mmCIF file of C-alpha atoms in Angstrom:
data_model
loop_
_atom_site.group_PDB
_atom_site.id
_atom_site.type_symbol
_atom_site.label_atom_id
_atom_site.label_comp_id
_atom_site.label_asym_id
_atom_site.label_seq_id
_atom_site.Cartn_x
_atom_site.Cartn_y
_atom_site.Cartn_z
ATOM 1 C CA MET A 1 158.977 -160.668 212.261
ATOM 2 C CA THR A 2 157.813 -163.720 214.984
ATOM 3 C CA ALA A 3 154.224 -164.062 215.209
ATOM 4 C CA PRO A 4 153.697 -162.946 218.900
ATOM 5 C CA VAL A 5 155.713 -159.237 217.933
ATOM 6 C CA THR A 6 152.960 -159.163 214.646
ATOM 7 C CA LYS A 7 150.104 -159.587 217.107
ATOM 8 C CA LEU A 8 151.469 -156.830 219.412
ATOM 9 C CA ILE A 9 152.189 -154.672 215.951
ATOM 10 C CA LEU A 10 148.577 -155.011 214.689
ATOM 11 C CA LEU A 11 146.978 -154.724 218.185
ATOM 12 C CA ALA A 12 148.679 -151.336 218.077
ATOM 13 C CA VAL A 13 147.923 -150.443 214.670
ATOM 14 C CA VAL A 14 144.091 -151.323 215.864
ATOM 15 C CA LEU A 15 144.601 -148.693 218.606
ATOM 16 C CA LEU A 16 145.361 -146.251 215.514
ATOM 17 C CA ILE A 17 143.466 -147.202 213.049
ATOM 18 C CA LEU A 18 140.019 -145.658 215.239
ATOM 19 C CA PRO A 19 141.792 -142.343 215.420
ATOM 20 C CA PHE A 20 142.469 -142.069 211.801
ATOM 21 C CA GLN A 21 139.171 -143.421 210.940
ATOM 22 C CA VAL A 22 137.329 -140.739 213.493
ATOM 23 C CA THR A 23 139.100 -137.636 212.115
ATOM 24 C CA PHE A 24 141.444 -138.362 208.568
ATOM 25 C CA LEU A 25 138.828 -141.049 206.749
ATOM 26 C CA PRO A 26 135.717 -138.569 207.116
ATOM 27 C CA TYR A 27 137.719 -136.059 204.311
ATOM 28 C CA PHE A 28 138.134 -139.453 202.493
ATOM 29 C CA LYS A 29 134.433 -140.466 201.952
ATOM 30 C CA VAL A 30 133.212 -141.157 198.345
ATOM 31 C CA PHE A 31 129.748 -140.400 197.664
ATOM 32 C CA GLY A 32 129.257 -139.806 201.470
ATOM 33 C CA ILE A 33 130.556 -143.638 202.163
ATOM 34 C CA GLN A 34 133.768 -144.455 203.991
ATOM 35 C CA PRO A 35 135.453 -147.829 204.234
ATOM 36 C CA ASP A 36 135.519 -149.769 207.575
ATOM 37 C CA LEU A 37 138.775 -149.903 208.406
ATOM 38 C CA LEU A 38 138.315 -152.105 211.661
ATOM 39 C CA PHE A 39 136.083 -154.348 209.955
ATOM 40 C CA LEU A 40 139.793 -155.260 207.878
ATOM 41 C CA ILE A 41 141.581 -155.013 210.810
ATOM 42 C CA VAL A 42 139.315 -158.013 212.231
ATOM 43 C CA PHE A 43 138.934 -159.735 209.148
ATOM 44 C CA ILE A 44 142.751 -159.864 209.243
ATOM 45 C CA ALA A 45 142.956 -161.198 212.264
ATOM 46 C CA SER A 46 140.473 -163.391 211.927
ATOM 47 C CA VAL A 47 142.380 -164.971 209.275
ATOM 48 C CA LYS A 48 146.244 -164.892 210.187
ATOM 49 C CA PHE A 49 145.981 -166.018 214.103
ATOM 50 C CA ASN A 50 144.317 -168.711 216.174
ATOM 51 C CA PHE A 51 140.592 -168.131 217.039
ATOM 52 C CA GLY A 52 141.544 -166.514 220.355
ATOM 53 C CA TRP A 53 143.389 -164.005 219.302
ATOM 54 C CA ALA A 54 140.814 -163.278 216.814
ATOM 55 C CA VAL A 55 138.418 -163.532 219.079
ATOM 56 C CA VAL A 56 141.019 -160.758 221.058
ATOM 57 C CA PHE A 57 141.032 -158.642 218.186
ATOM 58 C CA ALA A 58 137.285 -158.274 216.918
ATOM 59 C CA LEU A 59 136.246 -157.475 220.946
ATOM 60 C CA LEU A 60 138.529 -154.854 220.781
ATOM 61 C CA GLY A 61 137.715 -153.242 217.391
ATOM 62 C CA GLY A 62 133.985 -153.891 218.447
ATOM 63 C CA VAL A 63 134.508 -152.190 221.541
ATOM 64 C CA LEU A 64 136.080 -149.283 219.908
ATOM 65 C CA LYS A 65 133.802 -149.120 217.440
ATOM 66 C CA ASP A 66 130.875 -148.808 219.477
ATOM 67 C CA ALA A 67 132.773 -146.267 222.079
ATOM 68 C CA PHE A 68 132.210 -143.828 218.891
ATOM 69 C CA SER A 69 128.805 -144.854 218.070
ATOM 70 C CA ILE A 70 125.770 -143.313 219.242
ATOM 71 C CA TYR A 71 123.858 -146.824 219.133
ATOM 72 C CA PRO A 72 123.327 -149.090 221.286
ATOM 73 C CA PHE A 73 126.736 -150.587 223.244
ATOM 74 C CA GLY A 74 127.162 -153.426 221.906
ATOM 75 C CA ILE A 75 125.885 -154.150 218.677
ATOM 76 C CA ASN A 76 129.277 -153.645 216.335
ATOM 77 C CA THR A 77 131.181 -156.126 219.189
ATOM 78 C CA ALA A 78 129.061 -158.542 218.839
ATOM 79 C CA LEU A 79 128.979 -158.698 215.127
ATOM 80 C CA PHE A 80 132.555 -158.229 214.691
ATOM 81 C CA CYS A 81 132.275 -161.167 217.120
ATOM 82 C CA LEU A 82 130.033 -163.720 214.712
ATOM 83 C CA TRP A 83 132.126 -162.854 211.408
ATOM 84 C CA THR A 84 135.004 -163.941 213.141
ATOM 85 C CA LEU A 85 133.542 -167.444 213.737
ATOM 86 C CA ALA A 86 132.355 -167.188 210.068
ATOM 87 C CA VAL A 87 135.660 -166.425 209.169
ATOM 88 C CA LYS A 88 136.938 -169.389 211.295
ATOM 89 C CA GLU A 89 134.822 -172.044 210.208
ATOM 90 C CA LEU A 90 134.832 -171.088 206.130
ATOM 91 C CA SER A 91 138.534 -171.132 206.655
ATOM 92 C CA ARG A 92 138.232 -174.940 207.797
ATOM 93 C CA ARG A 93 136.520 -175.523 204.663
ATOM 94 C CA ILE A 94 137.768 -173.382 202.111
ATOM 95 C CA SER A 95 141.420 -171.678 202.107
ATOM 96 C CA LEU A 96 141.243 -168.105 202.416
ATOM 97 C CA ASP A 97 144.722 -167.847 201.690
ATOM 98 C CA ASN A 98 144.082 -166.987 197.629
ATOM 99 C CA ARG A 99 143.114 -163.107 197.544
ATOM 100 C CA LEU A 100 140.495 -163.147 195.589
ATOM 101 C CA ILE A 101 138.775 -165.329 197.593
ATOM 102 C CA GLN A 102 139.526 -162.650 200.610
ATOM 103 C CA ILE A 103 138.302 -159.992 198.205
ATOM 104 C CA ALA A 104 135.113 -162.616 197.927
ATOM 105 C CA THR A 105 134.845 -162.973 201.760
ATOM 106 C CA VAL A 106 135.219 -159.260 202.727
ATOM 107 C CA LEU A 107 132.559 -158.590 200.261
ATOM 108 C CA VAL A 108 130.387 -160.500 201.672
ATOM 109 C CA LEU A 109 130.737 -160.562 204.887
ATOM 110 C CA ASN A 110 130.663 -156.221 204.685
ATOM 111 C CA ILE A 111 127.477 -156.762 203.194
ATOM 112 C CA LEU A 112 125.736 -159.084 205.237
ATOM 113 C CA HIS A 113 127.068 -156.677 208.464
ATOM 114 C CA ASN A 114 126.022 -153.275 207.187
ATOM 115 C CA ILE A 115 122.324 -154.831 207.099
ATOM 116 C CA LEU A 116 122.657 -156.430 209.673
ATOM 117 C CA ALA A 117 124.166 -153.001 211.895
ATOM 118 C CA GLY A 118 121.304 -151.293 209.195
ATOM 119 C CA PHE A 119 118.889 -153.447 211.458
ATOM 120 C CA LEU A 120 119.678 -153.672 214.436
ATOM 121 C CA TYR A 121 119.986 -149.334 214.778
ATOM 122 C CA PHE A 122 116.780 -148.790 213.078
ATOM 123 C CA GLY A 123 114.799 -152.008 213.852
ATOM 124 C CA SER A 124 112.598 -151.036 216.508
ATOM 125 C CA ALA A 125 113.203 -147.043 215.794
ATOM 126 C CA LYS A 126 110.172 -145.293 213.101
ATOM 127 C CA VAL A 127 112.887 -143.888 210.803
ATOM 128 C CA PHE A 128 112.612 -143.296 206.992
ATOM 129 C CA ILE A 129 116.251 -143.861 205.102
ATOM 130 C CA PRO A 130 115.554 -143.828 201.234
ATOM 131 C CA TRP A 131 116.677 -146.838 199.497
ATOM 132 C CA ALA A 132 118.798 -145.453 197.243
ATOM 133 C CA ILE A 133 120.563 -144.510 200.834
ATOM 134 C CA SER A 134 120.647 -147.819 202.140
ATOM 135 C CA LEU A 135 121.345 -148.974 198.583
ATOM 136 C CA ARG A 136 124.441 -147.227 198.821
ATOM 137 C CA ILE A 137 126.092 -147.650 202.343
ATOM 138 C CA ILE A 138 125.309 -151.725 202.190
ATOM 139 C CA LEU A 139 126.811 -152.265 198.636
ATOM 140 C CA PHE A 140 129.000 -149.003 198.058
ATOM 141 C CA GLY A 141 130.380 -149.296 201.678
ATOM 142 C CA ALA A 142 131.466 -153.161 201.030
ATOM 143 C CA LEU A 143 132.748 -152.464 197.877
ATOM 144 C CA TYR A 144 134.648 -149.242 199.605
ATOM 145 C CA THR A 145 135.956 -151.849 201.834
ATOM 146 C CA VAL A 146 137.244 -154.393 199.785
ATOM 147 C CA PHE A 147 139.640 -151.654 197.415
ATOM 148 C CA VAL A 148 141.000 -151.074 200.804
ATOM 149 C CA LEU A 149 141.902 -154.513 201.455
ATOM 150 C CA TYR A 150 143.262 -154.815 198.007
ATOM 151 C CA LEU A 151 145.662 -151.743 198.019
ATOM 152 C CA SER A 152 146.595 -153.422 200.881
ATOM 153 C CA GLY A 153 147.028 -156.926 199.841
ATOM 154 C CA ARG A 154 150.676 -157.217 199.823
ATOM 155 C CA LEU A 155 150.471 -156.245 204.100
ATOM 156 C CA LEU A 156 148.822 -159.900 204.409
ATOM 157 C CA GLU A 157 151.147 -161.378 202.484
ATOM 158 C CA HIS A 158 154.178 -160.399 205.580
ATOM 159 C CA ILE A 159 152.185 -161.276 208.554
ATOM 160 C CA PRO A 160 153.693 -164.403 209.299
ATOM 161 C CA ASP A 161 150.535 -167.263 210.745
ATOM 162 C CA MET B 1 225.974 -112.614 163.202
ATOM 163 C CA THR B 2 227.884 -116.373 163.672
ATOM 164 C CA PRO B 3 229.983 -115.198 166.749
ATOM 165 C CA PHE B 4 226.683 -113.596 168.299
ATOM 166 C CA LEU B 5 224.745 -116.889 167.583
ATOM 167 C CA ASN B 6 227.907 -118.886 168.915
ATOM 168 C CA LYS B 7 226.343 -117.409 172.554
ATOM 169 C CA PHE B 8 223.087 -119.031 172.180
ATOM 170 C CA ARG B 9 223.136 -122.724 173.798
ATOM 171 C CA HIS B 10 219.401 -123.283 171.535
ATOM 172 C CA LYS B 11 220.789 -121.993 168.014
ATOM 173 C CA ARG B 12 217.604 -123.000 166.001
ATOM 174 C CA LEU B 13 215.152 -121.490 167.805
ATOM 175 C CA VAL B 14 216.877 -118.223 167.645
ATOM 176 C CA PHE B 15 216.626 -118.436 164.018
ATOM 177 C CA VAL B 16 212.878 -119.865 164.452
ATOM 178 C CA VAL B 17 211.946 -116.866 166.739
ATOM 179 C CA PHE B 18 213.895 -114.260 164.204
ATOM 180 C CA TYR B 19 212.379 -114.987 161.265
ATOM 181 C CA ALA B 20 209.020 -115.133 162.933
ATOM 182 C CA VAL B 21 209.063 -111.197 164.226
ATOM 183 C CA ILE B 22 210.456 -110.501 161.092
ATOM 184 C CA PHE B 23 207.590 -111.918 159.321
ATOM 185 C CA LEU B 24 204.725 -110.703 161.749
ATOM 186 C CA PHE B 25 206.619 -107.411 161.129
ATOM 187 C CA LEU B 26 205.538 -107.491 157.841
ATOM 188 C CA ALA B 27 202.706 -109.183 158.122
ATOM 189 C CA SER B 28 201.330 -106.148 160.032
ATOM 190 C CA SER B 29 203.003 -103.307 157.741
ATOM 191 C CA VAL B 30 201.773 -105.517 154.144
ATOM 192 C CA PRO B 31 198.086 -105.304 154.378
ATOM 193 C CA SER B 32 198.217 -108.024 151.480
ATOM 194 C CA VAL B 33 199.537 -110.732 153.888
ATOM 195 C CA ARG B 34 197.165 -109.656 157.084
ATOM 196 C CA LYS B 35 194.137 -110.813 154.929
ATOM 197 C CA PRO B 36 194.897 -114.107 153.631
ATOM 198 C CA LEU B 37 196.530 -114.927 157.165
ATOM 199 C CA LEU B 38 193.453 -114.381 158.764
ATOM 200 C CA ASN B 39 191.118 -115.576 156.275
ATOM 201 C CA THR B 40 192.680 -119.127 156.795
ATOM 202 C CA LEU B 41 193.300 -118.920 159.941
ATOM 203 C CA LYS B 42 189.288 -118.131 160.453
ATOM 204 C CA PRO B 43 187.984 -121.768 160.371
ATOM 205 C CA GLY B 44 190.690 -122.822 163.055
ATOM 206 C CA PHE B 45 189.608 -119.600 165.708
ATOM 207 C CA GLY B 46 185.849 -120.942 165.117
ATOM 208 C CA LEU B 47 186.041 -123.653 165.727
ATOM 209 C CA PHE B 48 188.228 -122.363 169.593
ATOM 210 C CA ASN B 49 185.094 -120.293 169.545
ATOM 211 C CA LEU B 50 182.777 -122.911 168.769
ATOM 212 C CA LEU B 51 184.619 -124.807 171.943
ATOM 213 C CA ARG B 52 184.727 -121.570 174.229
ATOM 214 C CA ARG B 53 180.614 -120.916 173.992
ATOM 215 C CA GLU B 54 179.913 -124.523 174.806
ATOM 216 C CA ILE B 55 182.030 -125.049 177.471
ATOM 217 C CA GLY B 56 180.716 -121.327 178.797
ATOM 218 C CA GLY B 57 177.221 -122.911 177.811
ATOM 219 C CA ILE B 58 177.691 -125.957 179.806
ATOM 220 C CA LEU B 59 179.367 -123.544 182.696
ATOM 221 C CA PHE B 60 176.395 -120.999 182.534
ATOM 222 C CA TYR B 61 173.930 -123.746 182.369
ATOM 223 C CA HIS B 62 175.545 -125.613 185.327
ATOM 224 C CA ARG B 63 175.017 -122.439 187.301
ATOM 225 C CA ASN B 64 171.428 -121.675 186.282
ATOM 226 C CA PHE B 65 170.546 -125.253 187.068
ATOM 227 C CA ILE B 66 171.968 -125.036 190.868
ATOM 228 C CA GLN B 67 170.218 -121.692 190.648
ATOM 229 C CA ASN B 68 167.046 -123.253 189.446
ATOM 230 C CA GLU B 69 166.988 -125.850 192.307
ATOM 231 C CA LYS B 70 167.448 -123.660 194.744
ATOM 232 C CA THR B 71 164.696 -121.223 193.717
ATOM 233 C CA LYS B 72 162.235 -124.327 193.391
ATOM 234 C CA SER B 73 162.782 -125.062 197.229
ATOM 235 C CA GLN B 74 162.375 -121.834 197.709
ATOM 236 C CA ILE B 75 159.336 -121.680 196.032
ATOM 237 C CA GLU B 76 158.133 -124.601 198.016
ATOM 238 C CA ALA B 77 159.145 -123.560 201.030
ATOM 239 C CA LEU B 78 156.793 -120.350 200.597
ATOM 240 C CA ARG B 79 153.870 -121.966 199.144
ATOM 241 C CA LEU B 80 153.774 -123.903 202.178
ATOM 242 C CA LYS B 81 154.045 -120.901 204.182
ATOM 243 C CA LEU B 82 151.814 -119.008 202.255
ATOM 244 C CA ASN B 83 148.974 -122.195 202.768
ATOM 245 C CA ALA B 84 149.591 -122.236 206.394
ATOM 246 C CA MET B 85 149.152 -118.429 205.895
ATOM 247 C CA GLU B 86 145.407 -119.027 204.332
ATOM 248 C CA GLU B 87 144.744 -121.388 206.820
ATOM 249 C CA TYR B 88 144.656 -118.908 209.354
ATOM 250 C CA TYR B 89 143.267 -116.508 207.438
ATOM 251 C CA LEU B 90 139.941 -118.632 206.860
ATOM 252 C CA GLU B 91 140.134 -119.797 210.587
ATOM 253 C CA ASN B 92 140.405 -115.947 211.655
ATOM 254 C CA LYS B 93 137.333 -115.667 209.330
ATOM 255 C CA ARG B 94 134.920 -118.062 210.665
ATOM 256 C CA LEU B 95 136.400 -117.568 214.079
ATOM 257 C CA ARG B 96 135.253 -113.464 213.730
ATOM 258 C CA SER B 97 131.875 -114.583 212.237
ATOM 259 C CA LEU B 98 131.415 -117.139 214.817
ATOM 260 C CA LEU B 99 132.333 -114.751 217.508
ATOM 261 C CA SER B 100 130.182 -111.719 215.924
ATOM 262 C CA PHE B 101 127.925 -114.035 215.904
ATOM 263 C CA LYS B 102 128.105 -115.405 219.593
ATOM 264 C CA GLU B 103 128.049 -111.224 221.016
ATOM 265 C CA GLN B 104 125.120 -110.378 218.470
ATOM 266 C CA SER B 105 123.012 -113.749 219.249
ATOM 267 C CA PRO B 106 120.070 -113.373 222.174
ATOM 268 C CA TYR B 107 121.271 -117.027 223.406
ATOM 269 C CA LYS B 108 124.380 -117.662 225.659
ATOM 270 C CA LEU B 109 126.461 -120.156 223.556
ATOM 271 C CA VAL B 110 129.915 -122.210 223.605
ATOM 272 C CA ALA B 111 131.809 -122.438 220.532
ATOM 273 C CA SER B 112 133.980 -125.502 220.195
ATOM 274 C CA ARG B 113 135.811 -127.504 217.685
ATOM 275 C CA ILE B 114 135.081 -130.773 215.750
ATOM 276 C CA ILE B 115 137.380 -132.991 217.070
ATOM 277 C CA GLY B 116 135.867 -136.543 215.482
ATOM 278 C CA ARG B 117 133.347 -137.748 212.943
ATOM 279 C CA SER B 118 131.579 -140.962 213.158
ATOM 280 C CA PRO B 119 133.107 -144.235 212.129
ATOM 281 C CA ASP B 120 130.430 -145.907 210.170
ATOM 282 C CA ASN B 121 127.902 -144.787 207.712
ATOM 283 C CA TRP B 122 124.798 -145.319 209.679
ATOM 284 C CA SER B 123 124.455 -142.078 211.220
ATOM 285 C CA SER B 124 125.506 -138.671 211.105
ATOM 286 C CA VAL B 125 127.796 -138.041 214.352
ATOM 287 C CA ILE B 126 130.143 -135.273 215.186
ATOM 288 C CA ILE B 127 132.092 -135.313 218.318
ATOM 289 C CA ILE B 128 133.425 -132.042 220.071
ATOM 290 C CA ASP B 129 135.602 -130.776 222.193
ATOM 291 C CA LYS B 130 133.600 -129.506 224.785
ATOM 292 C CA GLY B 131 131.466 -131.229 227.737
ATOM 293 C CA ARG B 132 130.255 -130.939 231.114
ATOM 294 C CA HIS B 133 133.102 -128.824 232.461
ATOM 295 C CA HIS B 134 132.104 -126.340 229.966
ATOM 296 C CA GLY B 135 128.540 -126.501 230.635
ATOM 297 C CA ILE B 136 127.240 -128.671 227.709
ATOM 298 C CA ILE B 137 124.527 -131.360 228.876
ATOM 299 C CA LYS B 138 122.440 -133.726 226.804
ATOM 300 C CA GLY B 139 119.672 -132.070 224.908
ATOM 301 C CA MET B 140 120.998 -128.789 224.293
ATOM 302 C CA SER B 141 120.389 -127.639 220.610
ATOM 303 C CA VAL B 142 123.617 -126.862 218.345
ATOM 304 C CA ILE B 143 123.968 -124.448 215.732
ATOM 305 C CA SER B 144 126.423 -122.357 213.370
ATOM 306 C CA PRO B 145 125.899 -118.809 212.425
ATOM 307 C CA LEU B 146 124.016 -120.065 209.088
ATOM 308 C CA GLY B 147 121.757 -122.492 210.877
ATOM 309 C CA LEU B 148 120.671 -125.561 212.992
ATOM 310 C CA LEU B 149 123.209 -128.319 213.229
ATOM 311 C CA GLY B 150 121.636 -130.587 215.283
ATOM 312 C CA ARG B 151 121.533 -131.916 219.435
ATOM 313 C CA VAL B 152 124.022 -133.334 222.039
ATOM 314 C CA VAL B 153 122.740 -136.931 222.152
ATOM 315 C CA GLU B 154 125.843 -138.177 224.981
ATOM 316 C CA ASP B 155 128.299 -135.974 227.323
ATOM 317 C CA THR B 156 131.504 -136.681 228.803
ATOM 318 C CA LEU B 157 133.775 -134.885 231.144
ATOM 319 C CA TYR B 158 135.360 -132.919 228.245
ATOM 320 C CA THR B 159 133.827 -134.397 224.864
ATOM 321 C CA SER B 160 130.254 -134.378 223.966
ATOM 322 C CA LYS B 161 128.507 -136.519 220.623
ATOM 323 C CA ILE B 162 126.037 -134.234 218.155
ATOM 324 C CA MET B 163 123.791 -135.584 216.163
ATOM 325 C CA LEU B 164 123.421 -134.078 212.331
ATOM 326 C CA ILE B 165 120.377 -132.903 211.752
ATOM 327 C CA ASN B 166 120.327 -135.385 208.325
ATOM 328 C CA ASP B 167 120.698 -138.045 211.173
ATOM 329 C CA PRO B 168 117.865 -140.434 210.455
ATOM 330 C CA ASN B 169 116.982 -140.637 214.657
ATOM 331 C CA PHE B 170 117.141 -136.697 214.365
ATOM 332 C CA ALA B 171 113.060 -134.673 214.310
ATOM 333 C CA VAL B 172 112.431 -131.382 215.070
ATOM 334 C CA SER B 173 109.164 -129.801 214.664
ATOM 335 C CA GLY B 174 109.549 -126.615 212.233
ATOM 336 C CA ILE B 175 107.603 -124.112 210.301
ATOM 337 C CA ILE B 176 107.257 -122.767 206.897
ATOM 338 C CA GLN B 177 108.552 -118.810 208.017
ATOM 339 C CA ARG B 178 106.179 -117.432 204.789
ATOM 340 C CA SER B 179 102.519 -118.909 205.561
ATOM 341 C CA ARG B 180 103.434 -120.718 209.183
ATOM 342 C CA GLN B 181 102.501 -124.474 207.808
ATOM 343 C CA GLU B 182 103.936 -126.453 210.210
ATOM 344 C CA GLY B 183 105.495 -130.207 210.065
ATOM 345 C CA LEU B 184 108.125 -132.435 211.138
ATOM 346 C CA ILE B 185 111.688 -132.344 209.722
ATOM 347 C CA CYS B 186 113.417 -135.683 210.085
ATOM 348 C CA GLY B 187 117.304 -136.584 208.453
ATOM 349 C CA THR B 188 117.426 -139.564 205.843
ATOM 350 C CA LEU B 189 121.850 -139.998 205.819
ATOM 351 C CA GLY B 190 121.678 -138.137 202.666
ATOM 352 C CA ASN B 191 122.224 -134.390 201.705
ATOM 353 C CA ASN B 192 118.799 -133.315 202.284
ATOM 354 C CA LEU B 193 116.302 -133.518 204.959
ATOM 355 C CA LEU B 194 112.260 -134.403 205.103
ATOM 356 C CA MET B 195 109.764 -132.572 206.005
ATOM 357 C CA LYS B 196 106.976 -135.127 206.657
ATOM 358 C CA TYR B 197 103.216 -134.830 207.391
ATOM 359 C CA LEU B 198 102.390 -132.226 205.514
ATOM 360 C CA PRO B 199 98.620 -131.472 204.922
ATOM 361 C CA LYS B 200 97.241 -131.875 201.037
ATOM 362 C CA ASP B 201 96.036 -128.079 201.336
ATOM 363 C CA ALA B 202 99.175 -126.567 202.583
ATOM 364 C CA ASP B 203 100.809 -123.796 201.290
ATOM 365 C CA ILE B 204 104.134 -124.029 200.443
ATOM 366 C CA ASN B 205 106.503 -123.773 197.468
ATOM 367 C CA ILE B 206 110.039 -124.220 196.175
ATOM 368 C CA GLN B 207 111.927 -121.991 197.941
ATOM 369 C CA ASP B 208 110.362 -121.128 201.117
ATOM 370 C CA THR B 209 112.433 -120.628 204.675
ATOM 371 C CA VAL B 210 111.990 -123.104 207.440
ATOM 372 C CA VAL B 211 112.890 -122.565 210.941
ATOM 373 C CA THR B 212 112.511 -123.781 214.118
ATOM 374 C CA SER B 213 109.115 -123.714 215.529
ATOM 375 C CA GLY B 214 109.580 -123.857 219.433
ATOM 376 C CA PHE B 215 107.339 -126.808 219.760
ATOM 377 C CA THR B 216 109.929 -128.550 220.376
ATOM 378 C CA PRO B 217 111.352 -127.785 223.759
ATOM 379 C CA ALA B 218 115.135 -128.623 223.126
ATOM 380 C CA TYR B 219 115.079 -125.980 220.561
ATOM 381 C CA PRO B 220 114.691 -122.709 220.256
ATOM 382 C CA LYS B 221 112.098 -121.232 218.182
ATOM 383 C CA GLY B 222 113.186 -119.383 214.324
ATOM 384 C CA ILE B 223 116.621 -120.805 213.685
ATOM 385 C CA LEU B 224 116.955 -121.543 210.287
ATOM 386 C CA ILE B 225 116.921 -125.086 208.989
ATOM 387 C CA GLY B 226 116.580 -125.189 205.609
ATOM 388 C CA ASN B 227 115.252 -124.203 202.131
ATOM 389 C CA VAL B 228 112.396 -126.370 200.032
ATOM 390 C CA VAL B 229 113.943 -127.470 196.926
ATOM 391 C CA GLU B 230 111.370 -129.907 196.021
ATOM 392 C CA MET B 231 107.416 -131.489 197.123
ATOM 393 C CA GLY B 232 105.888 -134.728 196.793
ATOM 394 C CA GLU B 233 103.137 -136.617 198.091
ATOM 395 C CA GLU B 234 103.228 -139.563 200.056
ATOM 396 C CA PHE B 235 102.643 -143.463 199.643
ATOM 397 C CA SER B 236 99.823 -142.686 201.585
ATOM 398 C CA GLY B 237 97.826 -140.247 199.457
ATOM 399 C CA LEU B 238 96.537 -138.355 203.063
ATOM 400 C CA THR B 239 100.028 -136.190 203.449
ATOM 401 C CA ARG B 240 102.647 -134.199 201.469
ATOM 402 C CA TYR B 241 106.205 -134.469 202.280
ATOM 403 C CA ALA B 242 108.862 -131.791 201.110
ATOM 404 C CA VAL B 243 112.314 -131.751 200.660
ATOM 405 C CA LEU B 244 114.677 -129.365 202.136
ATOM 406 C CA LYS B 245 118.505 -128.329 201.478
ATOM 407 C CA PRO B 246 120.090 -127.799 205.094
ATOM 408 C CA ALA B 247 121.255 -124.288 205.350
ATOM 409 C CA VAL B 248 124.645 -125.595 206.446
ATOM 410 C CA ASN B 249 126.848 -127.691 204.475
ATOM 411 C CA LEU B 250 127.463 -131.022 206.539
ATOM 412 C CA SER B 251 130.321 -131.853 205.103
ATOM 413 C CA ASN B 252 132.795 -129.047 206.303
ATOM 414 C CA ILE B 253 131.887 -127.620 209.261
ATOM 415 C CA GLU B 254 134.701 -126.726 211.944
ATOM 416 C CA GLU B 255 133.357 -124.899 214.611
ATOM 417 C CA VAL B 256 130.169 -125.121 216.360
ATOM 418 C CA LEU B 257 127.763 -122.660 218.679
ATOM 419 C CA VAL B 258 126.414 -125.374 221.159
ATOM 420 C CA ILE B 259 123.178 -123.310 222.819
ATOM 421 C CA ILE B 260 123.256 -123.705 226.510
ATOM 422 C CA GLN B 261 120.890 -120.884 228.076
ATOM 423 C CA PRO B 262 118.010 -120.235 224.810
ATOM 424 C CA GLU B 263 117.617 -116.590 226.453
ATOM 425 C CA LYS B 264 120.673 -114.318 227.652
#
């Protein structure tokens, strides 16, 4: 499969993943938490493609997620772009081809994403979320996302650079 | 006899047949020949019978196996139909209950289906298949026959986003039905709700029913919210809180009712 064809396929996957994440994925919630498939697609694009295309995927994924959110538009778009930049910087220092390193990177970045998203969503509002629920969302959400990455690990190997 | 036999080409065969007939005649008429003969031939017959039974069994098994496979696929097809019928029955039951509630309710209601849920874990939002075109606008209350569900936070022409009661940004004024004690009910993203700002001497017990107070303009008075399951004291020690179990199971709702007019 050539790289341009792969990009088009992944773009189509992003457009399909969102309806899937909104309609079917809630039925796969564990302890009320679902994995973030759009985050995974953005990470895969950041690892496999050049910076330009990675930003395109980050923008597309972020806009789609923001469209279905009730929080101020742009939070997910900005965060996805930030993680794309972080992954690109990280890939200059260490190789992200190793599966374990990818899993660890996704785990750390998703934890940071959940923490930052929580602060940005609720930072100025006087809302109360119990610590246990917040930790569940931050940590278990990241673990579940990483688990999905592990299951789809073979997919990464077949995507050409 | 020889001239007689000369007519036949296979003389030896004629001799064998002649002697076999004689032998069989004797055997059938003389019991002492039949019995030993039968006893001698019995193992051979037994062997042939065994072979016959085995072949018959194989053919019977094969026939049964084919029939079994056909029956299994028919059962699977019927099971799928049965499941579909069960779904239709349950949907019919739900919609009848919804229609009955809608007709008896004092509010003007619009029924809609849920077509999606929030894509992230920090919010509790559903998307329904009706919007401004059907009279739904931002700020309207959403209920089910069992109780309060949430409110409309965004509307488009044909869809609307609804914030559920367990979303942290949701808040509604509620009262204990028994004692009329008022408090503020908020979501916590968990399975339960929190009723805050209760005075220390509030008359509130476990299993008390909580309904909307009507003080929040968006929510008509008297809509069931949930029941008290736990009570506690705030960190400041000045007020108390109560944990409520919502009347509606938010994870398995499929249809909702939007109140577009509080009184008919």
